[in-house]
Amino acid sequence: MLPPLSHRYADLPEHMRAEVRPTPVAKPRLVVFNQPLAEELGFDLAHFDETRAAELFSGNVLPEELKPTAAAYAGHQFGNFVPQLGDGRAVLLGEARNCAGQLRDLQLKGSGRTPFSRGGDGRAPLGPVLREYLVSEAMHALGVPTTRALAAVTTGERIYRRMPEPGAVLTRVASSHLRVGTFQYFAARGDEAALRLLVDEAVARHYPGLAELTSDAQPLALLEVVVERQAALIAKWMSVGFIHGVMNTDNCAIGGETIDYGPCAFMDRYDPQTVFSSIDERGRYAYANQPSMAQWNLTRFAEALLPLMGYDSKKAIADATKVLETFDERYQHHWLNEMRRKLGLMEARDGDAQLAAALLDVMYQGRADFTLTFRHLADAVTTDQQHVLLALFEETHGIETWLTRWRERLAAEQVTPAQIVTRLRAVNPVVIPRNHRVEQAIEAAAERDDFSPFEALLAAIMNPFDEPAGELSYTRPPQEGEQVLRTFCGT
Ligand code: AMP
Ligand code: MG
């Protein structure tokens, strides 16, 4: 069933990773499988068998020739450097080539202890596995670069967190698992040879255009493309109201994909200070802080690359600083592009950034829902249906004034209202995995072994731009009492 896998990472020198086989689980059961993704990855589904799939995706039965590998990495966690983290509960099975010819990591998460487990049990609870499945697939459907979810199995074992929970294993697909923290691990040990191999791997996997540069020039050029990808990524997060929650450097992928969905969630009512994660007590990773936290992480990445940037360390620092300073402008550029799209604007004009910022302002003042405000702009292109939008606001004076300004700006573009409406609905989602729905789906699965809410929610988020037929509950924000304001890592 598995496609042929390469073992690029497993073939790196021994001190960069550890070969470790998954620890078998008691009773694997396949609870969700992403068939279209499996097809893209070249899985042979002609003789698909659920029992065998469960054995494979739990790690219980793996082909002999695989070299399951746990990667070494370090990371700054909430600002504090931890020199050794690494895959403590995950193994890379190998790399598959997808139908577009790109290599994709296949990783089991929750597959048992590894040499990097420290005190942990190497396992993952079902709740966080389902959260990662839902949110990563939603991000993909929303057009945000992300790792993907291929399968989830329950293990038939209970694991112990705040209380006993069913255990699960997630199969994750990523364009690579190279993290800022991977580079930091070797920089902290003064291991330039390993850093060099990581740069080569990053170039080969993500930035083949850099292969033509001399090896001396590559680290700085790599920093620049990674800065660019992160700026674009965070602008996408902000445009959909996504809050990652744990933007530690070990959770920052240098390929520019969103990775490691822990206590993440989408914002309902717009408030830039929103934090969901129970462990983020000071709001370090609040919605509005995400761009500056990304830049902070990139600065750690630059530091890790410095040893490869030549003998003149002053010049290296100056060059790297110059690149890091471009983050703001790049981010602003991407953010404004996202906002123009969300406002139905095709042309770029002065004042667009202020127009977008003013909408966020009135959203905050009016305590309006972020996703639905953008969605219902389509009803307010002309005045006759604007009450649908206004109903989202606790006080409407601000939004009414803003709408006048927006319509004047729209009038500057030579398009019909109908065209604008179509454009707006194609860009602004109506379905996101709202946190209270995610929690309900998790609770039903984990406490009652009922996966139907999970399946229904998954189906709805796959088409985020289409009104779900007759099913409003996935589009609606939480009512009073339904809100889920805290999320737990559950690691
Ligand atoms: P995360 O919070 O999933 O990003 O994980 C942070 C670090 O803790 C990584 O090095 C993980 O491998 C490790 N870790 C998290 N949960 C466990 C666990 N249950 N057992 C072993 N290691 C873990
Ligand atoms: Mg992590």
Short mmCIF file of C-alpha atoms and ligand atoms in Angstrom, two decimals:
data_model
loop_
_atom_site.label_atom_id
_atom_site.label_comp_id
_atom_site.label_asym_id
_atom_site.label_seq_id
_atom_site.Cartn_x
_atom_site.Cartn_y
_atom_site.Cartn_z
CA MET A 1 0.00 0.00 0.00
CA LEU A 2 2.83 2.41 0.86
CA PRO A 3 4.47 4.11 -2.11
CA PRO A 4 8.25 3.75 -2.45
CA LEU A 5 9.97 5.94 0.12
CA SER A 6 13.40 7.53 0.05
CA HIS A 7 15.43 7.87 3.24
CA ARG A 8 17.24 11.14 2.82
CA TYR A 9 16.93 12.16 6.44
CA ALA A 10 17.65 8.68 7.75
CA ASP A 11 20.86 8.71 5.74
CA LEU A 12 22.20 11.85 7.42
CA PRO A 13 25.03 11.29 9.91
CA GLU A 14 24.05 9.42 13.03
CA HIS A 15 24.35 12.31 15.45
CA MET A 16 21.70 14.26 13.52
CA ARG A 17 18.91 11.76 14.15
CA ALA A 18 18.14 8.38 15.66
CA GLU A 19 16.80 5.27 14.00
CA VAL A 20 13.94 4.02 16.12
CA ARG A 21 11.00 1.77 15.37
CA PRO A 22 7.51 2.68 16.61
CA THR A 23 6.38 0.96 19.79
CA PRO A 24 3.47 -1.32 18.88
CA VAL A 25 0.03 -0.42 20.21
CA ALA A 26 -2.64 -2.74 21.58
CA LYS A 27 -5.49 -2.44 19.14
CA PRO A 28 -5.09 -0.06 16.22
CA ARG A 29 -8.25 1.17 14.52
CA LEU A 30 -8.34 3.50 11.54
CA VAL A 31 -10.70 6.37 12.37
CA VAL A 32 -10.02 8.72 9.48
CA PHE A 33 -8.16 8.42 6.23
CA ASN A 34 -7.47 11.11 3.64
CA GLN A 35 -7.93 9.22 0.40
CA PRO A 36 -7.33 12.10 -2.04
CA LEU A 37 -4.06 12.91 -0.30
CA ALA A 38 -3.04 9.24 -0.33
CA GLU A 39 -3.66 9.17 -4.07
CA GLU A 40 -1.54 12.27 -4.56
CA LEU A 41 1.25 10.54 -2.69
CA GLY A 42 1.13 7.42 -4.84
CA PHE A 43 -0.42 5.01 -2.31
CA ASP A 44 -1.76 1.85 -3.91
CA LEU A 45 -5.41 1.90 -2.90
CA ALA A 46 -6.66 -0.83 -5.21
CA HIS A 47 -6.59 -3.40 -2.40
CA PHE A 48 -7.22 -1.00 0.45
CA ASP A 49 -7.88 -2.85 3.66
CA GLU A 50 -8.79 -1.03 6.86
CA THR A 51 -7.14 -3.49 9.17
CA ARG A 52 -3.86 -3.34 7.29
CA ALA A 53 -4.08 0.43 7.04
CA ALA A 54 -4.54 0.61 10.83
CA GLU A 55 -1.47 -1.60 11.31
CA LEU A 56 0.56 0.60 9.00
CA PHE A 57 -0.54 3.99 10.34
CA SER A 58 -0.09 2.91 13.96
CA GLY A 59 3.43 1.76 13.17
CA ASN A 60 2.58 -1.79 14.28
CA VAL A 61 3.49 -3.35 10.95
CA LEU A 62 6.01 -1.53 8.79
CA PRO A 63 7.89 -2.83 5.75
CA GLU A 64 11.30 -4.18 6.80
CA GLU A 65 13.21 -1.86 4.49
CA LEU A 66 11.95 1.32 6.16
CA LYS A 67 14.32 3.24 8.40
CA PRO A 68 12.03 5.11 10.82
CA THR A 69 13.89 8.13 12.09
CA ALA A 70 13.55 10.63 14.89
CA ALA A 71 15.18 13.99 14.17
CA ALA A 72 17.34 15.94 16.59
CA TYR A 73 16.34 19.56 17.15
CA ALA A 74 16.50 22.26 19.78
CA GLY A 75 14.28 25.30 20.23
CA HIS A 76 13.36 28.45 22.03
CA GLN A 77 10.22 27.68 23.99
CA PHE A 78 8.43 30.86 25.07
CA GLY A 79 11.72 32.67 24.70
CA ASN A 80 13.92 30.20 26.61
CA PHE A 81 16.48 28.13 24.77
CA VAL A 82 16.21 24.36 25.23
CA PRO A 83 19.30 22.81 23.64
CA GLN A 84 17.76 19.37 23.20
CA LEU A 85 14.21 18.66 22.13
CA GLY A 86 13.91 16.45 19.05
CA ASP A 87 11.18 14.08 17.90
CA GLY A 88 10.16 12.71 21.28
CA ARG A 89 7.01 11.03 20.04
CA ALA A 90 7.28 11.02 16.28
CA VAL A 91 9.15 9.13 13.61
CA LEU A 92 9.72 9.94 10.00
CA LEU A 93 8.91 6.90 7.86
CA GLY A 94 10.63 8.36 4.82
CA GLU A 95 9.94 10.65 1.90
CA ALA A 96 7.37 9.92 -0.81
CA ARG A 97 7.23 11.61 -4.19
CA ASN A 98 3.81 13.12 -4.89
CA CYS A 99 2.17 13.34 -8.30
CA ALA A 100 3.77 16.75 -8.86
CA GLY A 101 7.19 15.18 -8.35
CA GLN A 102 7.80 16.82 -4.96
CA LEU A 103 9.18 14.98 -1.95
CA ARG A 104 6.88 14.75 1.04
CA ASP A 105 7.80 13.56 4.54
CA LEU A 106 5.53 10.89 6.01
CA GLN A 107 5.64 11.07 9.78
CA LEU A 108 3.86 9.14 12.51
CA LYS A 109 3.12 11.32 15.53
CA GLY A 110 2.33 9.56 18.80
CA SER A 111 4.20 6.39 17.82
CA GLY A 112 6.09 5.79 21.05
CA ARG A 113 9.23 6.75 22.88
CA THR A 114 12.44 7.76 21.13
CA PRO A 115 15.89 8.80 22.40
CA PHE A 116 14.47 12.35 22.44
CA SER A 117 11.47 11.61 24.66
CA ARG A 118 12.98 12.97 27.88
CA GLY A 119 10.30 12.27 30.51
CA GLY A 120 7.46 11.86 28.02
CA ASP A 121 5.54 8.71 27.10
CA GLY A 122 5.95 9.18 23.35
CA ARG A 123 2.21 9.13 22.86
CA ALA A 124 -0.47 11.51 21.62
CA PRO A 125 -4.03 11.78 22.96
CA LEU A 126 -6.90 11.45 20.51
CA GLY A 127 -8.13 15.01 21.13
CA PRO A 128 -5.01 16.83 19.91
CA VAL A 129 -4.68 14.36 17.02
CA LEU A 130 -8.19 15.19 15.83
CA ARG A 131 -7.59 18.90 16.37
CA GLU A 132 -4.48 18.77 14.22
CA TYR A 133 -6.33 16.75 11.59
CA LEU A 134 -9.23 19.22 11.39
CA VAL A 135 -7.28 22.42 11.57
CA SER A 136 -4.47 21.45 9.19
CA GLU A 137 -6.96 20.24 6.58
CA ALA A 138 -9.00 23.42 7.06
CA MET A 139 -5.89 25.52 6.54
CA HIS A 140 -5.17 23.63 3.36
CA ALA A 141 -8.71 24.22 2.10
CA LEU A 142 -8.31 27.92 2.94
CA GLY A 143 -5.16 28.11 0.83
CA VAL A 144 -2.73 28.50 3.74
CA PRO A 145 0.57 26.59 3.41
CA THR A 146 0.46 23.75 5.92
CA THR A 147 1.44 20.22 6.76
CA ARG A 148 -1.36 17.79 5.93
CA ALA A 149 -3.12 14.99 7.75
CA LEU A 150 -3.18 11.61 6.03
CA ALA A 151 -4.64 9.31 8.66
CA ALA A 152 -5.51 8.94 12.30
CA VAL A 153 -5.73 5.68 14.22
CA THR A 154 -6.76 5.06 17.78
CA THR A 155 -4.44 2.77 19.68
CA GLY A 156 -6.81 0.90 21.97
CA GLU A 157 -4.68 2.16 24.86
CA ARG A 158 -5.44 4.79 27.46
CA ILE A 159 -2.86 7.44 28.08
CA TYR A 160 -2.66 9.68 31.10
CA ARG A 161 -2.75 13.47 30.91
CA ARG A 162 -5.02 15.60 33.04
CA MET A 163 -7.21 12.50 33.00
CA PRO A 164 -7.09 9.19 31.14
CA GLU A 165 -7.69 9.64 27.42
CA PRO A 166 -7.72 7.38 24.38
CA GLY A 167 -4.36 7.30 22.62
CA ALA A 168 -3.99 7.95 18.89
CA VAL A 169 -1.40 8.23 16.15
CA LEU A 170 -1.52 10.87 13.44
CA THR A 171 0.14 10.42 10.08
CA ARG A 172 1.39 13.80 9.01
CA VAL A 173 2.64 14.85 5.60
CA ALA A 174 5.05 17.78 5.29
CA SER A 175 7.20 19.32 2.60
CA SER A 176 9.90 18.72 5.22
CA HIS A 177 10.27 18.77 8.98
CA LEU A 178 13.28 21.11 8.95
CA ARG A 179 12.68 23.64 11.68
CA VAL A 180 14.50 26.71 12.90
CA GLY A 181 15.21 24.56 15.95
CA THR A 182 16.93 21.93 13.81
CA PHE A 183 19.57 24.49 12.83
CA GLN A 184 19.78 25.77 16.39
CA TYR A 185 20.60 22.30 17.70
CA PHE A 186 23.80 22.12 15.67
CA ALA A 187 24.68 25.80 15.99
CA ALA A 188 24.56 25.39 19.77
CA ARG A 189 27.07 22.55 19.44
CA GLY A 190 29.38 24.39 17.07
CA ASP A 191 28.77 21.69 14.46
CA GLU A 192 29.29 23.51 11.17
CA ALA A 193 29.42 20.33 9.13
CA ALA A 194 25.90 19.39 10.24
CA LEU A 195 24.67 22.95 9.62
CA ARG A 196 26.06 22.71 6.12
CA LEU A 197 24.18 19.47 5.51
CA LEU A 198 20.97 21.13 6.74
CA VAL A 199 21.46 24.05 4.37
CA ASP A 200 21.98 21.57 1.51
CA GLU A 201 18.83 19.72 2.52
CA ALA A 202 16.82 22.95 2.79
CA VAL A 203 17.99 24.01 -0.66
CA ALA A 204 17.24 20.62 -2.18
CA ARG A 205 13.81 20.29 -0.57
CA HIS A 206 12.52 23.85 -0.68
CA TYR A 207 14.66 26.28 -2.59
CA PRO A 208 16.28 24.49 -5.56
CA GLY A 209 16.89 27.87 -7.20
CA LEU A 210 19.64 28.48 -4.62
CA ALA A 211 21.62 25.44 -5.75
CA GLU A 212 23.33 27.55 -8.39
CA LEU A 213 24.88 29.87 -5.80
CA THR A 214 28.29 29.19 -4.30
CA SER A 215 28.08 27.40 -0.99
CA ASP A 216 29.37 30.56 0.73
CA ALA A 217 26.50 32.60 -0.63
CA GLN A 218 23.80 30.07 0.16
CA PRO A 219 23.23 30.67 3.89
CA LEU A 220 22.37 34.36 3.49
CA ALA A 221 20.24 33.64 0.43
CA LEU A 222 18.48 30.90 2.38
CA LEU A 223 17.78 33.31 5.20
CA GLU A 224 16.23 35.72 2.74
CA VAL A 225 13.86 33.21 1.13
CA VAL A 226 12.85 31.87 4.53
CA VAL A 227 12.11 35.42 5.72
CA GLU A 228 9.99 35.92 2.62
CA ARG A 229 8.05 32.67 3.09
CA GLN A 230 7.40 33.35 6.77
CA ALA A 231 6.19 36.87 6.01
CA ALA A 232 3.78 35.46 3.43
CA LEU A 233 2.65 32.69 5.78
CA ILE A 234 1.92 34.91 8.76
CA ALA A 235 -0.02 37.32 6.52
CA LYS A 236 -2.20 34.35 5.52
CA TRP A 237 -2.73 33.39 9.16
CA MET A 238 -3.78 36.93 10.00
CA SER A 239 -6.15 37.03 7.02
CA VAL A 240 -8.12 34.04 8.29
CA GLY A 241 -7.96 34.84 12.01
CA PHE A 242 -5.72 31.89 12.84
CA ILE A 243 -3.81 31.81 16.11
CA HIS A 244 -1.05 29.20 16.25
CA GLY A 245 -0.56 29.42 19.98
CA VAL A 246 2.96 27.94 20.27
CA MET A 247 5.24 29.77 17.89
CA ASN A 248 8.38 28.35 19.45
CA THR A 249 11.38 28.04 17.14
CA ASP A 250 10.98 24.26 17.10
CA ASN A 251 7.51 24.79 15.65
CA CYS A 252 8.71 27.08 12.88
CA ALA A 253 9.26 25.18 9.61
CA ILE A 254 11.79 26.69 7.27
CA GLY A 255 9.81 25.57 4.20
CA GLY A 256 7.11 28.07 5.16
CA GLU A 257 4.36 25.65 6.12
CA THR A 258 2.26 25.93 9.26
CA ILE A 259 3.40 23.07 11.49
CA ASP A 260 2.66 21.57 14.91
CA TYR A 261 -0.94 22.31 15.63
CA GLY A 262 -1.20 22.34 19.41
CA PRO A 263 -3.54 24.68 21.23
CA CYS A 264 -4.26 26.57 18.00
CA ALA A 265 -7.67 28.04 17.19
CA PHE A 266 -9.50 30.49 14.96
CA MET A 267 -10.70 33.74 16.42
CA ASP A 268 -14.46 34.35 16.58
CA ARG A 269 -15.05 37.94 17.69
CA TYR A 270 -12.27 40.22 16.50
CA ASP A 271 -9.85 41.11 19.25
CA PRO A 272 -6.17 41.47 18.40
CA GLN A 273 -5.17 40.36 21.90
CA THR A 274 -6.88 36.98 21.58
CA VAL A 275 -5.01 34.04 23.11
CA PHE A 276 -6.40 30.51 23.37
CA SER A 277 -3.51 28.48 24.69
CA SER A 278 -3.76 27.63 28.36
CA ILE A 279 0.03 27.74 28.67
CA ASP A 280 0.46 31.16 27.04
CA GLU A 281 -0.20 33.08 30.21
CA ARG A 282 1.38 36.32 29.13
CA GLY A 283 -0.04 36.37 25.63
CA ARG A 284 3.35 36.08 23.94
CA TYR A 285 1.68 34.40 20.97
CA ALA A 286 -1.51 36.48 20.88
CA TYR A 287 -3.04 37.09 17.43
CA ALA A 288 -1.53 40.56 17.01
CA ASN A 289 1.94 39.43 18.13
CA GLN A 290 2.33 36.74 15.49
CA PRO A 291 4.23 38.84 12.93
CA SER A 292 6.76 40.09 15.48
CA MET A 293 7.14 36.59 16.96
CA ALA A 294 7.88 35.23 13.49
CA GLN A 295 10.52 37.88 13.06
CA TRP A 296 11.96 36.95 16.45
CA ASN A 297 12.17 33.32 15.33
CA LEU A 298 13.84 34.33 12.08
CA THR A 299 16.44 36.23 14.06
CA ARG A 300 17.23 32.97 15.90
CA PHE A 301 17.48 31.28 12.50
CA ALA A 302 19.93 33.94 11.30
CA GLU A 303 22.06 33.43 14.42
CA ALA A 304 22.21 29.71 13.75
CA LEU A 305 23.36 30.33 10.17
CA LEU A 306 26.03 32.91 11.07
CA PRO A 307 28.86 30.37 11.45
CA LEU A 308 28.41 29.47 7.78
CA MET A 309 28.48 33.06 6.58
CA GLY A 310 32.23 33.49 6.27
CA TYR A 311 35.21 34.59 8.33
CA ASP A 312 34.21 38.23 8.74
CA SER A 313 31.62 37.90 11.47
CA LYS A 314 30.92 41.65 11.58
CA LYS A 315 30.01 41.65 7.93
CA ALA A 316 27.95 38.48 8.36
CA ILE A 317 25.96 40.08 11.18
CA ALA A 318 25.44 43.26 9.15
CA ASP A 319 24.24 41.27 6.12
CA ALA A 320 21.91 39.10 8.16
CA THR A 321 20.51 42.10 10.01
CA LYS A 322 19.74 43.83 6.74
CA VAL A 323 17.80 40.79 5.57
CA LEU A 324 15.93 40.47 8.87
CA GLU A 325 14.94 44.12 8.66
CA THR A 326 13.11 43.42 5.41
CA PHE A 327 10.60 41.27 7.28
CA ASP A 328 8.33 44.16 8.21
CA GLU A 329 8.04 45.50 4.72
CA ARG A 330 7.52 42.03 3.26
CA TYR A 331 4.89 41.23 5.84
CA GLN A 332 3.07 44.53 5.27
CA HIS A 333 3.13 43.90 1.55
CA HIS A 334 1.59 40.42 1.91
CA TRP A 335 -0.90 41.55 4.51
CA LEU A 336 -2.10 44.38 2.30
CA ASN A 337 -2.46 42.00 -0.64
CA GLU A 338 -4.54 39.66 1.50
CA MET A 339 -6.66 42.56 2.74
CA ARG A 340 -7.23 43.94 -0.75
CA ARG A 341 -8.47 40.53 -1.82
CA LYS A 342 -10.72 40.31 1.21
CA LEU A 343 -12.17 43.75 0.46
CA GLY A 344 -12.79 42.88 -3.17
CA LEU A 345 -10.18 45.29 -4.51
CA MET A 346 -8.23 44.39 -7.64
CA GLU A 347 -6.21 47.56 -7.98
CA ALA A 348 -3.70 48.94 -5.52
CA ARG A 349 -4.37 52.49 -4.36
CA ASP A 350 -3.03 54.73 -1.66
CA GLY A 351 -5.15 54.53 1.45
CA ASP A 352 -6.01 50.83 1.06
CA ALA A 353 -4.05 49.84 4.15
CA GLN A 354 -5.87 52.49 6.20
CA LEU A 355 -9.20 51.32 4.83
CA ALA A 356 -8.47 47.75 5.91
CA ALA A 357 -7.19 48.84 9.32
CA ALA A 358 -10.30 50.96 9.82
CA LEU A 359 -12.52 47.93 9.22
CA LEU A 360 -10.65 45.97 11.87
CA ASP A 361 -11.09 48.91 14.19
CA VAL A 362 -14.86 49.08 13.78
CA MET A 363 -15.02 45.30 14.09
CA TYR A 364 -13.30 45.57 17.44
CA GLN A 365 -15.50 48.45 18.60
CA GLY A 366 -18.64 46.66 17.43
CA ARG A 367 -17.55 43.28 18.89
CA ALA A 368 -18.16 41.68 15.53
CA ASP A 369 -17.18 38.23 14.31
CA PHE A 370 -14.02 38.34 12.17
CA THR A 371 -14.90 35.63 9.65
CA LEU A 372 -18.53 36.61 9.18
CA THR A 373 -17.79 40.33 8.85
CA PHE A 374 -15.59 39.65 5.85
CA ARG A 375 -18.02 37.06 4.52
CA HIS A 376 -20.98 39.41 4.68
CA LEU A 377 -19.23 42.29 2.99
CA ALA A 378 -20.65 40.59 -0.09
CA ASP A 379 -24.13 41.49 1.20
CA ALA A 380 -23.18 45.12 1.68
CA VAL A 381 -21.72 46.03 -1.70
CA THR A 382 -25.01 47.86 -2.19
CA THR A 383 -27.29 49.03 0.60
CA ASP A 384 -30.36 46.81 0.09
CA GLN A 385 -29.00 43.72 1.91
CA GLN A 386 -26.53 45.44 4.22
CA HIS A 387 -28.62 44.62 7.30
CA VAL A 388 -27.11 41.11 7.15
CA LEU A 389 -23.71 42.62 7.83
CA LEU A 390 -24.92 45.25 10.28
CA ALA A 391 -26.57 42.55 12.40
CA LEU A 392 -23.10 41.29 13.32
CA PHE A 393 -22.25 44.55 15.10
CA GLU A 394 -23.27 45.56 18.57
CA GLU A 395 -23.19 49.16 17.49
CA THR A 396 -23.47 50.02 13.83
CA HIS A 397 -22.44 53.64 13.53
CA GLY A 398 -18.79 52.79 12.86
CA ILE A 399 -19.47 50.13 10.26
CA GLU A 400 -22.03 52.30 8.46
CA THR A 401 -19.51 55.11 8.11
CA TRP A 402 -16.89 52.61 6.99
CA LEU A 403 -19.21 51.12 4.37
CA THR A 404 -19.65 54.51 2.73
CA ARG A 405 -15.88 54.86 2.50
CA TRP A 406 -15.50 51.35 1.12
CA ARG A 407 -18.17 51.82 -1.54
CA GLU A 408 -16.45 54.98 -2.71
CA ARG A 409 -13.24 53.04 -3.03
CA LEU A 410 -15.01 50.18 -4.90
CA ALA A 411 -16.49 52.72 -7.29
CA ALA A 412 -12.98 53.63 -8.39
CA GLU A 413 -12.68 50.16 -9.96
CA GLN A 414 -14.53 49.57 -13.21
CA VAL A 415 -16.48 46.49 -12.16
CA THR A 416 -20.12 45.69 -11.53
CA PRO A 417 -21.47 45.01 -8.02
CA ALA A 418 -22.21 41.42 -9.10
CA GLN A 419 -18.57 40.87 -10.01
CA ILE A 420 -17.44 42.23 -6.67
CA VAL A 421 -19.85 39.94 -4.83
CA THR A 422 -18.52 36.89 -6.66
CA ARG A 423 -14.97 37.92 -5.90
CA LEU A 424 -15.68 38.50 -2.21
CA ARG A 425 -17.38 35.14 -1.74
CA ALA A 426 -14.53 33.31 -3.42
CA VAL A 427 -12.02 34.79 -0.99
CA ASN A 428 -13.78 35.16 2.35
CA PRO A 429 -14.65 31.79 3.92
CA VAL A 430 -18.00 31.10 5.54
CA VAL A 431 -16.87 27.91 7.28
CA ILE A 432 -13.85 27.76 9.55
CA PRO A 433 -13.23 25.13 12.22
CA ARG A 434 -14.68 27.18 15.03
CA ASN A 435 -13.21 26.28 18.35
CA HIS A 436 -16.45 25.29 20.04
CA ARG A 437 -17.23 22.93 17.14
CA VAL A 438 -13.74 21.45 17.24
CA GLU A 439 -14.11 20.85 20.98
CA GLN A 440 -17.53 19.22 20.49
CA ALA A 441 -16.15 16.93 17.80
CA ILE A 442 -13.22 15.96 20.01
CA GLU A 443 -15.40 15.37 23.05
CA ALA A 444 -17.83 13.10 21.19
CA ALA A 445 -14.95 11.05 19.78
CA ALA A 446 -12.83 10.87 22.92
CA GLU A 447 -15.60 10.39 25.47
CA ARG A 448 -18.27 8.51 23.55
CA ASP A 449 -16.36 6.99 20.64
CA ASP A 450 -18.75 8.89 18.38
CA PHE A 451 -16.92 10.20 15.33
CA SER A 452 -19.96 11.58 13.51
CA PRO A 453 -19.53 15.21 14.68
CA PHE A 454 -15.87 15.02 13.65
CA GLU A 455 -16.79 13.68 10.22
CA ALA A 456 -19.51 16.27 9.67
CA LEU A 457 -17.21 19.11 10.69
CA LEU A 458 -14.41 17.79 8.50
CA ALA A 459 -16.78 17.64 5.53
CA ALA A 460 -17.92 21.23 6.15
CA ILE A 461 -14.43 22.72 6.44
CA MET A 462 -13.31 21.07 3.21
CA ASN A 463 -15.42 23.61 1.31
CA PRO A 464 -14.91 26.77 3.33
CA PHE A 465 -16.17 29.14 0.64
CA ASP A 466 -19.51 27.40 0.03
CA GLU A 467 -22.59 27.95 2.16
CA PRO A 468 -23.23 24.51 3.65
CA ALA A 469 -26.67 23.40 2.46
CA GLY A 470 -29.21 23.74 5.25
CA GLU A 471 -26.53 23.45 7.93
CA LEU A 472 -25.98 26.79 9.58
CA SER A 473 -24.38 25.50 12.72
CA TYR A 474 -20.91 25.39 11.16
CA THR A 475 -21.07 28.98 10.03
CA ARG A 476 -22.41 30.46 13.25
CA PRO A 477 -20.17 31.90 15.95
CA PRO A 478 -20.60 30.41 19.42
CA GLN A 479 -23.61 31.61 21.41
CA GLU A 480 -23.07 32.82 24.96
CA GLY A 481 -22.17 29.75 26.95
CA GLU A 482 -20.84 27.86 23.92
CA GLN A 483 -17.58 29.76 23.75
CA VAL A 484 -14.38 27.80 24.31
CA LEU A 485 -11.76 30.29 25.32
CA ARG A 486 -8.96 27.96 26.41
CA THR A 487 -7.21 25.23 24.49
CA PHE A 488 -4.76 22.72 25.89
CA CYS A 489 -1.62 21.37 24.31
CA GLY A 490 -2.42 17.92 25.56
CA THR A 491 1.11 16.68 24.94
P1 AMP B 1 5.23 20.00 20.93
O1 AMP B 1 4.60 20.67 22.11
O2 AMP B 1 4.39 18.86 20.37
O3 AMP B 1 5.70 20.94 19.88
O4 AMP B 1 6.50 19.25 21.54
C1 AMP B 1 7.59 19.92 22.11
C2 AMP B 1 8.66 18.90 22.43
O5 AMP B 1 8.21 17.96 23.41
C3 AMP B 1 9.10 18.04 21.24
O6 AMP B 1 10.45 17.76 21.40
C4 AMP B 1 8.27 16.80 21.39
O7 AMP B 1 8.84 15.68 20.76
C5 AMP B 1 8.25 16.64 22.91
N1 AMP B 1 7.06 15.91 23.36
C6 AMP B 1 5.80 16.39 23.40
N2 AMP B 1 4.96 15.46 23.89
C7 AMP B 1 5.70 14.36 24.17
C8 AMP B 1 5.40 13.06 24.69
N3 AMP B 1 4.16 12.71 25.03
N4 AMP B 1 6.42 12.20 24.82
C9 AMP B 1 7.67 12.55 24.48
N5 AMP B 1 8.01 13.74 23.98
C10 AMP B 1 7.04 14.64 23.82
MG MG B 2 6.60 20.90 18.21
#
